Amino acid sequence: MSERPALRILHIGTERRWRGGENQIRLLIEGSAGRIVHAVAYPGGSPGLARFASLAPVVPLRRAAPTSLADVLALRRFCREHDIGILDAHSGNAHTLALLVAAGLPRTAVVVHRRVASRIRPGLYNRWKYRSPRVARFVAISNYIAEALAASGVPRERITVVHSGVPLVTTAADARAAAGTALRRRLGLTPECVLFGNASALTGEKGYPVLLDALARLRGIAAFPFHCLIAGDGPLRPTLERQAAAAGIAGDVTFLGHIDDVAGLLRGLDVLAMPSRREGLGTLLLDATLAGCTLAATAAGGIPEIVRDDDTGLLSPPDDAVALAVNLARLGAEPALRRRLHAAALDLVRRDYAVDRMIAGNLDVYAAVAREQGCG
């Protein structure tokens, strides 16, 4: 009996930056090589296209949005030539593109990964996208997103939750101590200074004005020295720098801009402070836990699935600077609390968010779709 050919999947993305979703695709491709034949379509000139080219055949997209007819036709041709069984869309615009491509490929199924916590707006366009029978399965990275999909009218039987995953590589205590010492020396801080921080785009949904407000309030109540490092860039940076200066905490906050070594920063922090207003899951929480940070975050989107209040971290309501300041004060003053919360968070990450678990969950989705749709 001849061996059944491997399922062939074309991943479609439209991000022009390398973010958490792109890293999840990378981990999936690397971890399932030999079991799945992968190809990737990403915007020409994007970091995603360049990095994926070392892992799989790539197709450059002319436009990320609005959808280009030339891209639709090129992807249809690629799918026919390479016997693609499943189009896996990894963004909202990619979702649209995949449906248009699949319209000319009756034997090719569509899977949509949903990673964002934004509300699905009513209207004919989104009704077409989210209720189209051509989408065989929606893969939600959190239970929160799965519920939002169901509330928008997506049949629950077409929704599968597959959490994002991370390689389970933890940071040794001596490496954390060295990283923390190096950061404090670089910034001219005392050895006992508590280091808070975050690493994400400086955009509205990340809640940075609330973090700065909380730090200003903390200045008035903390009995310990502290400093906050903010890595990342974005349109809000000038506004945030002005806010820090006006609040009198410019000396307590360092804006690092974009950095390549986020893991190195996390190793040196005591507490990851994530004040997001909206978050699909928050994979930075997973990376920070493995790096040894304790978590202080807001109860937004899928965050509470990782940060369980007074168990795996401390939670505050979104946009509540007072509550966030109280939590940061507790964590800064109580090293034993930090150790307890971190130990519980590390157990959770190891149990539910290992990269192998993410890969297995996606492979199960692909296999089920191939059986149901006869596309593999």
Coordinates of C-alpha atoms in Angstrom, one line a residue:
M1 CA 0.0 0.0 0.0
S2 CA 1.4 3.4 -1.0
E3 CA 1.9 5.9 1.9
R4 CA -0.7 8.7 2.1
P5 CA 0.8 12.0 0.9
A6 CA 1.4 14.7 3.5
L7 CA -1.2 17.4 3.8
R8 CA -0.1 20.6 2.1
I9 CA -1.0 23.9 3.8
L10 CA -0.5 27.5 2.6
H11 CA -0.3 29.9 5.5
I12 CA -1.5 33.4 4.6
G13 CA -0.6 36.5 6.6
T14 CA -0.7 40.2 5.9
E15 CA 1.3 41.7 8.8
R16 CA 4.2 43.9 7.8
R17 CA 5.8 43.5 11.2
W18 CA 7.1 40.4 13.0
R19 CA 4.8 39.9 16.0
G20 CA 3.6 37.1 18.2
G21 CA 1.4 35.6 15.5
E22 CA 4.3 35.3 13.1
N23 CA 6.3 33.6 15.8
Q24 CA 3.6 31.1 16.4
I25 CA 3.5 30.2 12.6
R26 CA 7.3 29.8 12.8
L27 CA 7.1 27.4 15.7
L28 CA 4.3 25.4 14.1
I29 CA 6.2 25.0 10.8
E30 CA 9.4 24.1 12.6
G31 CA 7.7 21.7 14.9
S32 CA 5.6 19.8 12.3
A33 CA 8.2 19.5 9.5
G34 CA 7.9 16.0 8.0
R35 CA 4.3 15.7 9.0
I36 CA 2.9 18.7 7.1
V37 CA 4.2 20.3 3.9
H38 CA 4.0 24.1 4.5
A39 CA 4.1 27.1 2.3
V40 CA 3.7 30.7 3.3
A41 CA 2.3 33.9 1.6
Y42 CA 3.3 37.2 3.1
P43 CA 3.7 40.8 1.9
G44 CA 6.7 41.4 -0.3
G45 CA 9.5 43.1 1.6
S46 CA 8.1 42.2 5.0
P47 CA 10.2 40.6 7.8
G48 CA 7.7 37.7 7.7
L49 CA 8.4 36.8 4.1
A50 CA 12.2 37.0 4.6
R51 CA 12.2 34.8 7.7
F52 CA 9.7 32.2 6.4
A53 CA 11.8 31.9 3.2
S54 CA 14.3 29.8 5.2
L55 CA 11.6 27.4 6.4
A56 CA 9.3 26.9 3.4
P57 CA 8.4 27.9 -0.1
V58 CA 7.0 31.5 0.0
V59 CA 4.7 33.6 -2.2
P60 CA 5.1 37.4 -2.0
L61 CA 1.9 39.3 -1.8
R62 CA 1.7 42.6 -3.7
R63 CA -0.7 44.2 -1.2
A64 CA -1.8 43.4 2.3
A65 CA -5.0 45.4 2.1
P66 CA -7.2 46.0 0.2
T67 CA -7.0 42.6 -1.4
S68 CA -5.4 42.5 -4.8
L69 CA -6.9 40.6 -7.7
A70 CA -3.4 39.8 -8.8
D71 CA -2.7 38.2 -5.4
V72 CA -5.9 36.2 -5.6
L73 CA -5.0 34.8 -9.0
A74 CA -1.4 34.1 -8.1
L75 CA -2.4 32.2 -5.0
R76 CA -4.9 30.1 -6.9
R77 CA -2.2 29.2 -9.4
F78 CA 0.2 28.4 -6.6
C79 CA -2.4 26.2 -4.8
R80 CA -3.2 24.3 -8.0
E81 CA 0.5 23.8 -8.9
H82 CA 1.4 22.6 -5.3
D83 CA -1.8 20.6 -4.5
I84 CA -2.6 22.8 -1.5
G85 CA -5.3 21.2 0.7
I86 CA -5.8 23.9 3.3
L87 CA -5.5 27.7 3.3
D88 CA -4.7 28.8 6.8
A89 CA -5.4 32.6 7.3
H90 CA -3.6 34.3 10.1
S91 CA -5.1 37.8 10.1
G92 CA -8.4 39.6 9.3
N93 CA -7.2 40.6 5.8
A94 CA -5.7 37.2 5.2
H95 CA -9.2 35.7 6.1
T96 CA -10.7 37.8 3.3
L97 CA -8.0 36.8 0.9
A98 CA -8.3 33.1 1.7
L99 CA -12.0 33.1 1.0
L100 CA -11.5 34.8 -2.4
V101 CA -8.8 32.4 -3.3
A102 CA -10.8 29.4 -2.2
A103 CA -13.8 30.5 -4.3
G104 CA -11.9 29.2 -7.3
L105 CA -10.6 26.1 -5.6
P106 CA -13.6 23.8 -4.6
R107 CA -11.3 21.1 -3.1
T108 CA -9.3 23.4 -0.9
A109 CA -10.5 24.1 2.6
V110 CA -10.1 27.3 4.7
V111 CA -8.9 27.5 8.3
V112 CA -8.8 30.9 10.1
H113 CA -6.6 31.6 13.1
R114 CA -8.2 34.3 15.3
R115 CA -5.7 36.0 17.6
V116 CA -7.1 39.4 18.2
A117 CA -9.6 40.4 20.9
S118 CA -11.3 43.2 18.8
R119 CA -15.1 43.0 18.5
I120 CA -16.5 41.6 15.2
R121 CA -18.6 44.4 13.9
P122 CA -22.1 43.7 12.4
G123 CA -22.7 44.1 8.7
L124 CA -22.9 42.2 5.5
Y125 CA -19.1 42.0 5.0
N126 CA -18.4 40.4 8.3
R127 CA -21.4 38.2 8.0
W128 CA -19.9 36.9 4.8
K129 CA -16.5 36.4 6.4
Y130 CA -17.5 34.8 9.7
R131 CA -20.5 32.8 8.6
S132 CA -19.2 31.5 5.3
P133 CA -19.5 27.7 5.0
R134 CA -16.1 27.8 3.3
V135 CA -14.4 28.3 6.6
A136 CA -14.1 24.8 7.9
R137 CA -12.7 25.8 11.3
F138 CA -11.8 28.9 13.3
V139 CA -8.9 28.4 15.6
A140 CA -9.1 30.7 18.7
I141 CA -6.0 31.2 20.8
S142 CA -8.1 31.7 23.9
N143 CA -11.5 30.9 25.4
Y144 CA -12.3 34.6 25.4
I145 CA -11.8 34.8 21.6
A146 CA -13.8 31.6 21.1
E147 CA -16.7 33.1 23.0
A148 CA -16.5 36.3 20.9
L149 CA -16.7 34.2 17.7
A150 CA -19.7 32.3 19.0
A151 CA -21.4 35.5 20.0
S152 CA -20.9 36.9 16.5
G153 CA -22.8 33.9 15.0
V154 CA -20.0 31.4 14.2
P155 CA -21.3 27.9 14.9
R156 CA -19.6 26.5 18.0
E157 CA -18.8 23.2 16.2
R158 CA -16.6 25.2 13.9
I159 CA -14.5 26.8 16.7
T160 CA -11.5 25.1 18.3
V161 CA -9.4 26.6 21.0
V162 CA -5.7 26.0 20.6
H163 CA -3.6 28.1 23.0
S164 CA -0.5 29.8 21.8
G165 CA 2.6 27.9 22.9
V166 CA 6.2 28.7 23.9
P167 CA 9.3 26.5 24.1
L168 CA 9.7 25.5 27.8
V169 CA 13.1 27.1 28.3
T170 CA 13.4 28.6 31.7
T171 CA 16.1 31.0 33.0
A172 CA 18.4 29.9 35.8
A173 CA 18.5 31.9 39.0
D174 CA 22.1 32.9 38.5
A175 CA 21.4 34.1 35.0
R176 CA 18.5 36.2 36.2
A177 CA 20.6 37.7 39.0
A178 CA 23.3 38.6 36.5
A179 CA 20.8 40.2 34.1
G180 CA 19.2 42.2 36.8
T181 CA 22.6 43.4 38.1
A182 CA 23.6 44.4 34.6
L183 CA 20.4 46.4 34.1
R184 CA 20.7 48.2 37.4
R185 CA 24.4 49.1 36.7
R186 CA 23.5 50.4 33.2
L187 CA 20.8 52.7 34.6
G188 CA 22.8 53.7 37.7
L189 CA 20.3 52.1 40.1
T190 CA 20.8 50.6 43.5
P191 CA 21.0 46.8 44.0
E192 CA 17.7 46.8 45.9
C193 CA 15.8 48.7 43.2
V194 CA 12.7 46.8 42.0
L195 CA 12.5 46.6 38.2
F196 CA 9.1 46.7 36.5
G197 CA 8.7 46.6 32.8
N198 CA 6.9 45.7 29.6
A199 CA 7.7 45.1 26.0
S200 CA 5.0 45.8 23.4
A201 CA 4.0 48.3 20.8
L202 CA 3.2 51.8 22.1
T203 CA -0.4 51.8 20.9
G204 CA -3.7 52.5 22.6
E205 CA -4.8 49.0 23.3
K206 CA -1.7 48.3 25.4
G207 CA -2.8 50.7 28.2
Y208 CA 0.6 52.5 28.8
P209 CA -1.0 55.7 30.0
V210 CA -2.5 53.7 32.9
L211 CA 0.8 52.2 33.7
L212 CA 2.4 55.6 33.9
D213 CA -0.4 56.9 36.1
A214 CA 0.0 53.9 38.3
L215 CA 3.8 54.5 38.6
A216 CA 3.1 58.1 39.6
R217 CA 0.8 56.9 42.3
L218 CA 3.3 54.3 43.4
R219 CA 5.9 57.0 43.9
G220 CA 3.7 58.4 46.7
I221 CA 3.1 55.0 48.5
A222 CA 6.1 52.8 47.8
A223 CA 8.6 52.2 50.6
F224 CA 11.1 50.7 48.1
P225 CA 13.0 52.2 45.1
F226 CA 11.7 51.2 41.7
H227 CA 12.3 51.7 38.0
C228 CA 10.2 50.8 35.0
L229 CA 11.7 49.8 31.6
I230 CA 9.4 50.1 28.5
A231 CA 10.6 48.4 25.4
G232 CA 8.8 49.0 22.1
D233 CA 8.0 51.8 19.7
G234 CA 4.8 53.2 18.3
P235 CA 2.7 56.3 17.7
L236 CA 2.1 57.0 21.4
R237 CA 5.8 57.3 22.4
P238 CA 6.0 61.2 22.4
T239 CA 2.7 61.4 24.3
L240 CA 3.9 58.9 26.9
E241 CA 7.2 60.6 27.4
R242 CA 5.4 63.9 27.9
Q243 CA 3.0 62.2 30.4
A244 CA 6.0 60.8 32.4
A245 CA 7.6 64.2 32.5
A246 CA 4.4 66.0 33.6
A247 CA 3.8 63.4 36.3
G248 CA 7.3 63.8 37.7
I249 CA 8.4 60.3 37.0
A250 CA 10.7 60.8 34.0
G251 CA 13.6 59.6 36.1
D252 CA 11.7 56.5 37.1
V253 CA 10.9 55.3 33.6
T254 CA 13.2 54.4 30.7
F255 CA 11.8 54.2 27.2
L256 CA 14.1 51.7 25.4
G257 CA 12.5 51.9 21.9
H258 CA 12.6 48.8 19.8
I259 CA 14.9 46.1 21.0
D260 CA 15.8 42.8 19.5
D261 CA 16.6 41.0 22.7
V262 CA 13.3 41.1 24.5
A263 CA 14.2 37.8 26.3
G264 CA 17.3 39.5 27.7
L265 CA 15.2 42.3 29.1
L266 CA 12.7 40.0 30.7
R267 CA 15.4 38.0 32.4
G268 CA 16.4 41.2 34.3
L269 CA 12.9 42.3 35.4
D270 CA 11.3 41.5 38.7
V271 CA 7.7 42.2 37.5
L272 CA 6.1 42.3 34.1
A273 CA 3.5 45.0 34.2
M274 CA 0.9 44.5 31.5
P275 CA -1.9 47.1 31.6
S276 CA -3.6 46.1 28.3
R277 CA -7.1 47.3 27.5
R278 CA -7.5 44.5 24.9
E279 CA -5.5 41.3 24.5
G280 CA -6.3 38.1 22.7
L281 CA -4.2 36.1 25.1
G282 CA -0.9 37.8 25.8
T283 CA 2.0 35.5 24.9
L284 CA 4.4 38.0 26.4
L285 CA 3.0 36.8 29.8
L286 CA 4.2 33.3 28.9
D287 CA 7.7 34.5 27.8
A288 CA 8.0 36.6 31.0
T289 CA 7.0 33.7 33.2
L290 CA 9.7 31.5 31.7
A291 CA 12.2 34.3 32.1
G292 CA 11.4 34.4 35.8
C293 CA 9.1 37.5 36.1
T294 CA 6.1 37.8 38.3
L295 CA 3.0 39.0 36.5
A296 CA 0.8 42.1 37.2
A297 CA -1.8 42.6 34.5
T298 CA -5.3 43.7 33.8
A299 CA -8.4 41.5 33.4
A300 CA -8.7 42.2 29.7
G301 CA -9.5 39.8 26.9
G302 CA -7.8 36.4 27.4
I303 CA -5.3 37.6 30.0
P304 CA -7.2 36.1 33.0
E305 CA -6.7 32.6 31.4
I306 CA -3.0 33.0 32.3
V307 CA -3.0 35.5 35.2
R308 CA -5.4 34.2 37.8
D309 CA -5.6 36.7 40.6
D310 CA -3.5 36.0 43.7
D311 CA -2.7 32.6 42.2
T312 CA -0.5 33.0 39.1
G313 CA -0.2 36.8 39.3
L314 CA -2.2 39.9 40.4
L315 CA -5.0 41.3 38.3
S316 CA -6.5 44.8 38.2
P317 CA -9.5 46.1 36.1
P318 CA -8.6 47.7 32.8
D319 CA -8.0 51.5 33.0
D320 CA -7.8 51.4 36.8
A321 CA -4.5 53.0 37.7
V322 CA -5.2 53.0 41.4
A323 CA -5.7 49.2 41.5
L324 CA -2.6 48.6 39.4
A325 CA -0.5 50.8 41.7
V326 CA -1.7 48.8 44.7
N327 CA -0.7 45.6 43.0
L328 CA 2.7 46.9 42.0
A329 CA 3.2 48.1 45.6
R330 CA 2.4 44.6 46.9
L331 CA 4.7 42.9 44.5
G332 CA 7.5 45.4 45.1
A333 CA 7.4 45.1 48.8
E334 CA 6.9 41.3 49.1
P335 CA 9.5 39.1 47.5
A336 CA 7.9 36.0 49.0
L337 CA 4.6 36.9 47.2
R338 CA 6.5 37.3 43.9
R339 CA 8.1 33.9 44.4
R340 CA 4.8 32.2 45.2
L341 CA 2.9 33.7 42.3
H342 CA 5.7 33.0 39.8
A343 CA 6.0 29.3 40.9
A344 CA 2.2 28.8 40.2
A345 CA 2.4 30.6 36.9
L346 CA 5.4 28.5 35.8
D347 CA 3.4 25.3 36.6
L348 CA 0.5 26.6 34.5
V349 CA 2.7 27.5 31.5
R350 CA 4.4 24.1 31.6
R351 CA 1.0 22.3 31.7
D352 CA -1.1 24.3 29.3
Y353 CA 1.1 26.4 27.0
A354 CA 4.0 24.3 25.9
V355 CA 4.8 24.6 22.2
D356 CA 4.4 20.9 21.6
R357 CA 0.8 21.2 22.9
M358 CA 0.1 24.1 20.4
I359 CA 1.6 22.1 17.5
A360 CA -0.5 19.0 18.4
G361 CA -3.6 21.0 18.7
N362 CA -3.2 22.6 15.2
L363 CA -2.3 19.2 13.6
D364 CA -5.5 17.8 15.1
V365 CA -7.5 20.7 13.5
Y366 CA -5.8 20.1 10.1
A367 CA -6.5 16.3 10.3
A368 CA -10.1 16.8 11.2
V369 CA -10.7 19.4 8.4
A370 CA -8.9 17.1 5.9
R371 CA -11.2 14.2 6.9
E372 CA -14.4 16.3 6.8
Q373 CA -13.6 18.2 3.6
G374 CA -11.8 15.5 1.7
C375 CA -8.9 17.8 1.0
G376 CA -6.0 15.8 2.2

